[in-house]
Short mmCIF file of C-alpha atoms in Angstrom, two decimals:
data_model
loop_
_atom_site.label_atom_id
_atom_site.label_comp_id
_atom_site.label_asym_id
_atom_site.label_seq_id
_atom_site.Cartn_x
_atom_site.Cartn_y
_atom_site.Cartn_z
CA PRO C 1 114.18 -17.19 33.38
CA PRO C 2 117.75 -15.78 33.31
CA ALA C 3 119.10 -14.82 36.73
CA GLY C 4 119.31 -11.21 37.82
CA PRO C 5 116.81 -8.36 37.97
CA GLY C 6 115.93 -6.50 34.80
CA ILE C 7 117.46 -9.01 32.38
CA ARG C 8 115.34 -9.26 29.23
CA PRO C 9 115.87 -10.40 25.63
CA GLU C 10 116.64 -7.54 23.27
CA GLY C 11 114.00 -6.67 20.70
CA ASN C 12 115.95 -8.34 17.87
CA VAL C 13 116.21 -11.69 19.73
CA MET C 14 113.99 -14.60 18.73
CA ILE C 15 113.21 -17.02 21.58
CA TRP C 16 112.48 -20.57 20.52
CA TYR C 17 111.12 -22.08 23.70
CA CYS C 18 111.05 -25.77 24.69
CA ASP C 19 109.24 -27.17 26.53
CA ALA C 20 106.03 -26.42 28.37
CA TYR C 21 104.59 -29.93 28.50
CA ASN C 22 107.24 -32.40 29.59
CA TYR C 23 106.68 -31.80 33.29
CA SER C 24 102.99 -30.94 33.26
CA ASP C 25 99.82 -33.00 33.53
CA HIS C 26 98.48 -33.10 29.98
CA ASP C 27 94.92 -33.65 31.16
CA ARG C 28 94.87 -30.25 32.88
CA PRO C 29 95.45 -26.85 31.27
CA LEU C 30 98.86 -25.25 31.68
CA ALA C 31 97.17 -22.46 33.67
CA ASP C 32 95.87 -24.99 36.21
CA PRO C 33 97.57 -24.56 39.63
CA TYR C 34 98.85 -28.13 39.33
CA ASN C 35 101.00 -27.05 36.35
CA ALA C 36 102.09 -23.82 38.04
CA ARG C 37 105.82 -24.14 37.34
CA SER C 38 105.42 -24.87 33.62
CA HIS C 39 102.92 -22.04 33.30
CA GLU C 40 105.14 -19.62 35.22
CA LEU C 41 108.09 -20.18 32.90
CA LEU C 42 105.99 -19.93 29.73
CA ASP C 43 104.31 -16.79 31.04
CA TRP C 44 107.63 -15.07 31.86
CA TRP C 45 109.14 -15.74 28.46
CA THR C 46 106.08 -14.76 26.42
CA ARG C 47 105.79 -11.49 28.33
CA SER C 48 109.51 -10.73 28.13
CA ALA C 49 110.40 -11.65 24.54
CA ALA C 50 109.35 -9.56 21.56
CA HIS C 51 109.58 -12.62 19.32
CA PHE C 52 108.56 -16.01 20.74
CA ASP C 53 107.99 -19.39 19.07
CA LEU C 54 107.13 -22.62 20.88
CA TRP C 55 108.61 -26.03 20.19
CA ASP C 56 106.99 -28.72 22.29
CA TYR C 57 106.37 -32.42 22.67
CA ALA C 58 102.95 -33.98 22.38
CA LEU C 59 103.26 -36.89 24.78
CA TYR C 60 99.58 -37.81 24.82
CA GLY C 61 99.21 -41.57 25.30
CA GLY C 62 102.64 -43.16 25.23
CA ARG C 63 103.67 -46.71 24.49
CA THR C 64 106.03 -47.00 27.44
CA GLN C 65 103.32 -47.23 30.08
CA GLY C 66 100.96 -49.23 27.91
CA ALA C 67 98.14 -47.56 26.01
CA PHE C 68 94.97 -46.60 27.90
CA PRO C 69 92.08 -44.26 27.01
CA ASP C 70 93.15 -40.66 27.60
CA ILE C 71 91.23 -37.62 26.35
CA GLN C 72 92.84 -34.17 26.62
CA ALA C 73 90.01 -32.20 25.00
CA ASP C 74 89.51 -29.66 27.77
CA ALA C 75 93.25 -29.05 28.28
CA VAL C 76 93.87 -28.65 24.54
CA ALA C 77 91.07 -26.08 24.24
CA ALA C 78 92.24 -24.06 27.24
CA ASP C 79 95.90 -24.12 26.12
CA ALA C 80 94.96 -22.99 22.59
CA ARG C 81 93.27 -19.95 24.12
CA LEU C 82 96.29 -19.37 26.38
CA PHE C 83 98.73 -19.45 23.43
CA ALA C 84 96.58 -17.00 21.50
CA ALA C 85 96.33 -14.65 24.51
CA ARG C 86 100.13 -14.74 24.90
CA GLY C 87 100.60 -13.80 21.24
CA ILE C 88 102.23 -17.10 20.19
CA ARG C 89 101.96 -17.15 16.42
CA ARG C 90 104.12 -20.19 15.57
CA LEU C 91 104.10 -23.55 17.31
CA PHE C 92 105.81 -26.81 16.39
CA MET C 93 104.46 -29.89 18.17
CA GLU C 94 106.73 -32.90 17.86
CA THR C 95 105.17 -36.32 18.29
CA GLU C 96 104.95 -39.86 16.98
CA TYR C 97 101.91 -42.05 16.55
CA HIS C 98 100.84 -43.58 19.82
CA GLU C 99 98.51 -46.57 19.87
CA GLN C 100 95.91 -44.86 22.00
CA ALA C 101 92.30 -45.07 20.92
CA PHE C 102 91.60 -41.32 21.35
CA TYR C 103 94.92 -40.09 20.00
CA PRO C 104 93.23 -39.04 16.70
CA LEU C 105 90.56 -37.11 18.63
CA ASN C 106 93.20 -35.23 20.63
CA TYR C 107 95.06 -34.24 17.46
CA PHE C 108 91.94 -33.33 15.53
CA LEU C 109 91.12 -30.89 18.32
CA MET C 110 94.67 -29.52 18.33
CA SER C 111 94.63 -28.97 14.58
CA GLU C 112 91.33 -27.08 14.74
CA LEU C 113 91.79 -25.12 17.96
CA TYR C 114 95.35 -23.98 17.22
CA VAL C 115 93.96 -22.30 14.11
CA ASP C 116 90.87 -20.89 15.84
CA PRO C 117 90.88 -21.20 19.64
CA ASN C 118 87.36 -19.78 19.84
CA ARG C 119 85.77 -22.80 18.16
CA ASP C 120 83.16 -24.52 20.30
CA LEU C 121 84.73 -27.61 21.89
CA GLY C 122 81.51 -29.59 22.08
CA GLU C 123 80.77 -28.93 18.43
CA LEU C 124 84.24 -30.09 17.40
CA ILE C 125 83.94 -33.32 19.38
CA GLY C 126 80.61 -33.92 17.66
CA ILE C 127 82.23 -33.38 14.25
CA TYR C 128 85.00 -35.84 15.09
CA CYS C 129 82.52 -38.47 16.23
CA ARG C 130 81.32 -38.80 12.65
CA VAL C 131 84.23 -41.21 12.13
CA TYR C 132 82.19 -43.72 14.18
CA GLY C 133 79.33 -43.73 11.64
CA ARG C 134 75.98 -44.61 13.19
CA ALA C 135 77.74 -45.10 16.53
CA ALA C 136 78.58 -41.37 16.71
CA GLY C 137 76.03 -40.60 19.42
CA ALA C 138 76.95 -43.62 21.51
CA MET C 139 80.65 -42.82 21.27
CA ARG C 140 79.98 -39.20 22.21
CA ARG C 141 78.34 -40.46 25.42
CA ALA C 142 81.37 -42.64 26.17
CA ILE C 143 83.78 -39.76 25.46
CA ASP C 144 81.85 -37.33 27.65
CA PHE C 145 81.77 -39.88 30.48
CA TRP C 146 85.54 -40.38 30.30
CA ARG C 147 86.25 -36.65 30.17
CA GLU C 148 84.23 -36.16 33.35
CA ASN C 149 85.97 -39.14 35.00
CA GLU C 150 89.38 -37.62 34.25
CA ARG C 151 88.33 -34.23 35.66
CA ALA C 152 86.90 -35.80 38.81
CA HIS C 153 89.86 -38.01 39.67
CA PRO C 154 93.16 -36.23 38.81
CA PRO C 155 96.56 -37.55 39.91
CA GLN C 156 97.62 -36.48 43.38
CA SER C 157 101.20 -35.42 42.61
CA PRO C 158 103.52 -34.66 39.69
CA ALA C 159 105.31 -37.95 40.39
CA ASN C 160 102.02 -39.82 40.06
CA TRP C 161 101.37 -38.15 36.70
CA ARG C 162 104.82 -39.04 35.43
CA GLN C 163 104.31 -42.68 36.43
CA ARG C 164 100.70 -42.61 35.14
CA ILE C 165 99.31 -43.45 38.59
CA LEU C 166 96.01 -41.80 37.78
CA GLY C 167 92.90 -41.87 39.92
CA TRP C 168 90.66 -42.10 36.89
CA ARG C 169 92.30 -45.37 35.80
CA SER C 170 90.23 -47.55 38.11
CA ALA C 171 88.30 -50.80 37.87
CA ASP C 172 85.09 -49.03 38.87
CA ALA C 173 85.49 -46.44 36.11
CA TYR C 174 86.21 -49.05 33.45
CA ALA C 175 83.22 -51.11 34.62
CA LYS C 176 81.07 -48.09 33.64
CA LEU C 177 82.96 -47.16 30.46
CA LEU C 178 83.04 -50.57 28.81
CA PRO C 179 79.24 -51.02 28.52
CA LEU C 180 79.08 -47.61 26.83
CA LEU C 181 81.79 -48.61 24.36
CA LYS C 182 80.21 -52.00 23.65
CA ALA C 183 76.86 -50.35 23.03
CA ALA C 184 78.60 -48.12 20.50
CA TYR C 185 80.25 -51.15 18.90
CA ALA C 186 76.83 -52.73 18.40
CA GLU C 187 75.65 -49.60 16.57
CA ALA C 188 78.69 -49.16 14.31
CA ASP C 189 77.69 -49.88 10.71
CA THR C 190 80.93 -50.16 8.70
CA PRO C 191 84.13 -52.16 9.13
CA ALA C 192 86.14 -48.95 9.65
CA ALA C 193 83.73 -47.60 12.28
CA LYS C 194 83.60 -50.93 14.07
CA ALA C 195 87.41 -51.10 14.09
CA ARG C 196 87.71 -47.65 15.65
CA VAL C 197 85.26 -48.58 18.42
CA ALA C 198 86.88 -52.01 18.83
CA HIS C 199 90.21 -50.25 19.38
CA ALA C 200 88.68 -48.34 22.30
CA VAL C 201 87.05 -51.48 23.72
CA SER C 202 90.31 -53.44 23.49
CA GLU C 203 92.34 -50.69 25.10
CA ALA C 204 89.85 -50.13 27.91
CA SER C 205 89.66 -53.89 28.50
CA ILE C 206 93.40 -54.37 29.00
CA ASP C 207 93.63 -51.44 31.39
CA PHE C 208 90.57 -52.79 33.20
CA ALA C 209 92.46 -56.08 33.54
CA ARG C 210 95.51 -54.22 34.91
CA CYS C 211 93.32 -52.50 37.50
CA LEU C 212 91.62 -55.76 38.47
CA LYS C 213 94.91 -57.58 38.91
CA SER C 214 96.47 -54.79 40.97
CA SER C 215 93.60 -55.15 43.41
CA GLY C 216 93.83 -58.95 43.55
CA ARG C 217 90.68 -59.57 41.48
CA THR C 218 91.93 -62.28 39.11
CA GLY C 219 88.75 -64.36 38.65
CA ALA C 220 86.21 -64.55 35.85
CA GLU C 221 86.01 -60.76 35.38
CA TYR C 222 89.78 -60.57 34.88
CA ALA C 223 89.73 -63.44 32.39
CA ALA C 224 86.85 -61.83 30.43
CA ALA C 225 88.71 -58.50 30.24
CA LYS C 226 91.78 -60.19 28.80
CA SER C 227 89.66 -62.11 26.33
CA ASP C 228 87.97 -58.88 25.17
CA TYR C 229 91.39 -57.27 24.77
CA LEU C 230 92.43 -59.98 22.31
CA ALA C 231 89.15 -60.29 20.42
CA PHE C 232 88.44 -56.59 19.91
CA GLY C 233 92.15 -55.90 19.41
CA ALA C 234 92.30 -58.38 16.56
CA GLU C 235 89.43 -56.61 14.79
CA ALA C 236 91.07 -53.22 15.28
CA ALA C 237 94.39 -54.50 13.97
CA ALA C 238 92.74 -55.96 10.89
CA HIS C 239 90.90 -52.82 9.79
CA LEU C 240 92.56 -49.72 11.25
CA PRO C 241 94.85 -47.69 8.92
CA VAL C 242 98.27 -48.78 10.21
CA GLU C 243 101.51 -49.67 8.47
CA PRO C 244 101.51 -53.22 7.06
CA SER C 245 104.55 -54.15 9.17
CA ARG C 246 102.83 -52.93 12.34
CA ARG C 247 99.59 -54.73 11.43
CA LYS C 248 101.55 -57.96 11.19
CA GLU C 249 103.21 -57.37 14.57
CA LEU C 250 100.12 -56.47 16.59
CA PRO C 251 98.76 -59.98 17.32
CA ALA C 252 102.14 -60.99 18.78
CA VAL C 253 102.31 -57.74 20.76
CA GLN C 254 98.87 -58.45 22.23
CA ARG C 255 99.77 -62.01 23.21
CA GLU C 256 103.03 -60.83 24.76
CA THR C 257 101.17 -58.17 26.75
CA LEU C 258 99.03 -60.87 28.36
CA GLU C 259 102.00 -63.11 29.01
CA LEU C 260 103.82 -60.30 30.80
CA MET C 261 100.77 -59.62 32.97
CA ASP C 262 100.90 -63.16 34.35
CA LEU C 263 104.63 -63.72 34.77
CA SER C 264 105.76 -66.20 37.39
CA PHE C 265 109.18 -66.01 39.00
CA ARG C 266 111.85 -68.67 38.47
CA ASP C 267 115.59 -68.89 39.18
CA LEU C 268 115.27 -66.56 42.17
CA PRO C 269 118.43 -65.57 44.02
CA PRO C 270 118.88 -67.34 47.40
CA GLU C 271 117.85 -64.32 49.46
CA LEU C 272 114.42 -64.28 47.79
CA ARG C 273 113.54 -67.97 47.70
CA LYS C 274 111.69 -67.87 51.02
CA VAL C 275 109.67 -64.75 50.14
CA PRO C 276 105.97 -65.56 49.45
CA ALA C 277 105.10 -65.31 45.76
CA SER C 278 102.35 -62.82 46.60
CA GLU C 279 105.00 -60.34 47.77
CA LEU C 280 107.06 -60.47 44.56
CA VAL C 281 106.16 -57.98 41.87
CA CYS C 282 107.59 -57.72 38.32
CA VAL C 283 108.21 -53.99 37.86
CA ASP C 284 109.75 -54.22 34.38
CA TYR C 285 111.26 -56.58 31.83
CA HIS C 286 114.22 -56.09 29.57
CA ARG C 287 115.40 -57.45 26.24
CA PHE C 288 118.46 -56.83 24.12
CA TYR C 289 117.40 -55.70 20.65
CA ALA C 290 120.20 -55.83 18.12
CA ASN C 291 120.19 -55.54 14.34
CA PRO C 292 118.19 -57.95 12.14
CA GLY C 293 119.93 -61.26 11.78
CA SER C 294 121.45 -61.24 15.27
CA LYS C 295 121.56 -64.53 17.12
CA ILE C 296 122.73 -66.02 20.40
CA SER C 297 125.18 -68.86 19.88
CA ALA C 298 127.36 -71.12 22.04
CA ASP C 299 130.75 -69.63 22.96
CA ALA C 300 133.05 -71.56 25.21
CA GLY C 301 135.21 -68.49 25.74
CA SER C 302 132.46 -66.41 27.33
CA GLU C 303 131.61 -66.31 31.03
CA THR C 304 128.09 -67.64 30.46
CA GLY C 305 128.87 -70.00 27.58
CA HIS C 306 126.91 -67.86 25.12
CA ALA C 307 127.58 -64.88 22.87
CA LEU C 308 125.42 -62.48 20.89
CA VAL C 309 126.54 -62.15 17.28
CA TYR C 310 125.22 -59.27 15.18
CA SER C 311 126.21 -56.85 12.41
CA LEU C 312 126.82 -53.13 12.83
CA GLY C 313 127.79 -50.98 9.85
CA GLY C 314 128.75 -54.07 7.86
CA GLU C 315 131.07 -55.30 10.60
CA GLN C 316 130.36 -58.42 12.67
CA LYS C 317 130.16 -57.77 16.40
CA VAL C 318 130.23 -60.23 19.28
CA GLU C 319 128.93 -59.64 22.82
CA LYS C 320 130.55 -62.21 25.10
CA GLY C 321 127.67 -63.05 27.39
CA VAL C 322 127.42 -60.12 29.82
CA VAL C 323 125.70 -56.93 28.62
CA ARG C 324 126.00 -53.78 30.74
CA CYS C 325 122.62 -52.11 31.27
CA GLY C 326 121.09 -49.47 33.47
CA VAL C 327 117.81 -48.11 34.77
CA HIS C 328 117.35 -44.33 34.93
CA ASP C 329 114.73 -42.70 37.15
CA THR C 330 113.63 -39.49 35.46
CA GLU C 331 112.05 -38.16 38.65
CA THR C 332 115.08 -38.40 40.92
CA LYS C 333 117.69 -38.20 38.12
CA THR C 334 119.43 -41.28 39.52
CA GLY C 335 120.45 -44.55 37.90
CA GLN C 336 121.39 -48.09 38.79
CA ASP C 337 123.66 -50.32 36.70
CA PHE C 338 123.19 -54.04 36.35
CA ASP C 339 124.31 -56.93 34.11
CA LEU C 340 122.27 -59.04 31.72
CA ARG C 341 123.62 -62.56 31.30
CA LEU C 342 122.68 -64.12 27.98
CA ARG C 343 120.88 -67.44 27.77
CA ALA C 344 119.85 -69.22 24.59
CA ASP C 345 116.21 -69.42 25.73
#
């Protein structure tokens, strides 16, 4: 809110507010004490402005942390009622498609509840489950189990939410969810319904594998989870309604996901060569993506002996071997610069 006592927008001022969700836990309503700061700001502005519209960002299930099952049904319903109670008549929710198995469920609920926040949530979930054909009942049981798991094991801090360190993403939880999803897959009666359930199985399987590996359980159970990720993922990619270009990319994306999970470290700097491999963790990986047609070629004049050649606006550009990069921490608002040295491999 603006500083100073008694400062309010005049009656002829329209407030276009952004954003209530970026720093809140999307699995809990804005009115939940956990989201107190976001709720406090929204509450002040809606009570103080005669004309108030909301522009926000639907960040449900992002690509950056890797897709995993996430159902915001209860938060969406509570927030729809909150918006109506605050007199918000116009809302613009910016998003992009996220490859998250329950993304369509979350947005179906938003589209219905934003129009009528008094609709019965359980009834709406039942209506949505028709997309699973004969597996509707089995998928409803899986969805209800995962909703309860999310409610019972929330993140312990805002930082944990931002980094998706979520108590409900656990090997024990996935060991219970996956049999429910596979039972639903067995009941699905059309290619489209099977693909939707396969998407959920694949996604749960890869996050199950992540949880297993983080706890050092890399035996047969880990291998089976990775295998299910590929097998069910291939079926989902073949039959889900996605862009043809994305459908073609998905098998390679899945293979790369598994490769990155089992990276080994080579060419370590001298100060790390005596550190046991078990103590080394890959926290991220980086690539330089340039325009189509770019290539790395030999260049005797560069520091590393290689250069990146690409086109930009019809003009040929050359990067001489060292690319300046940086990592930005959105929590602490700090960054660290580093160099990428190009190699042909």
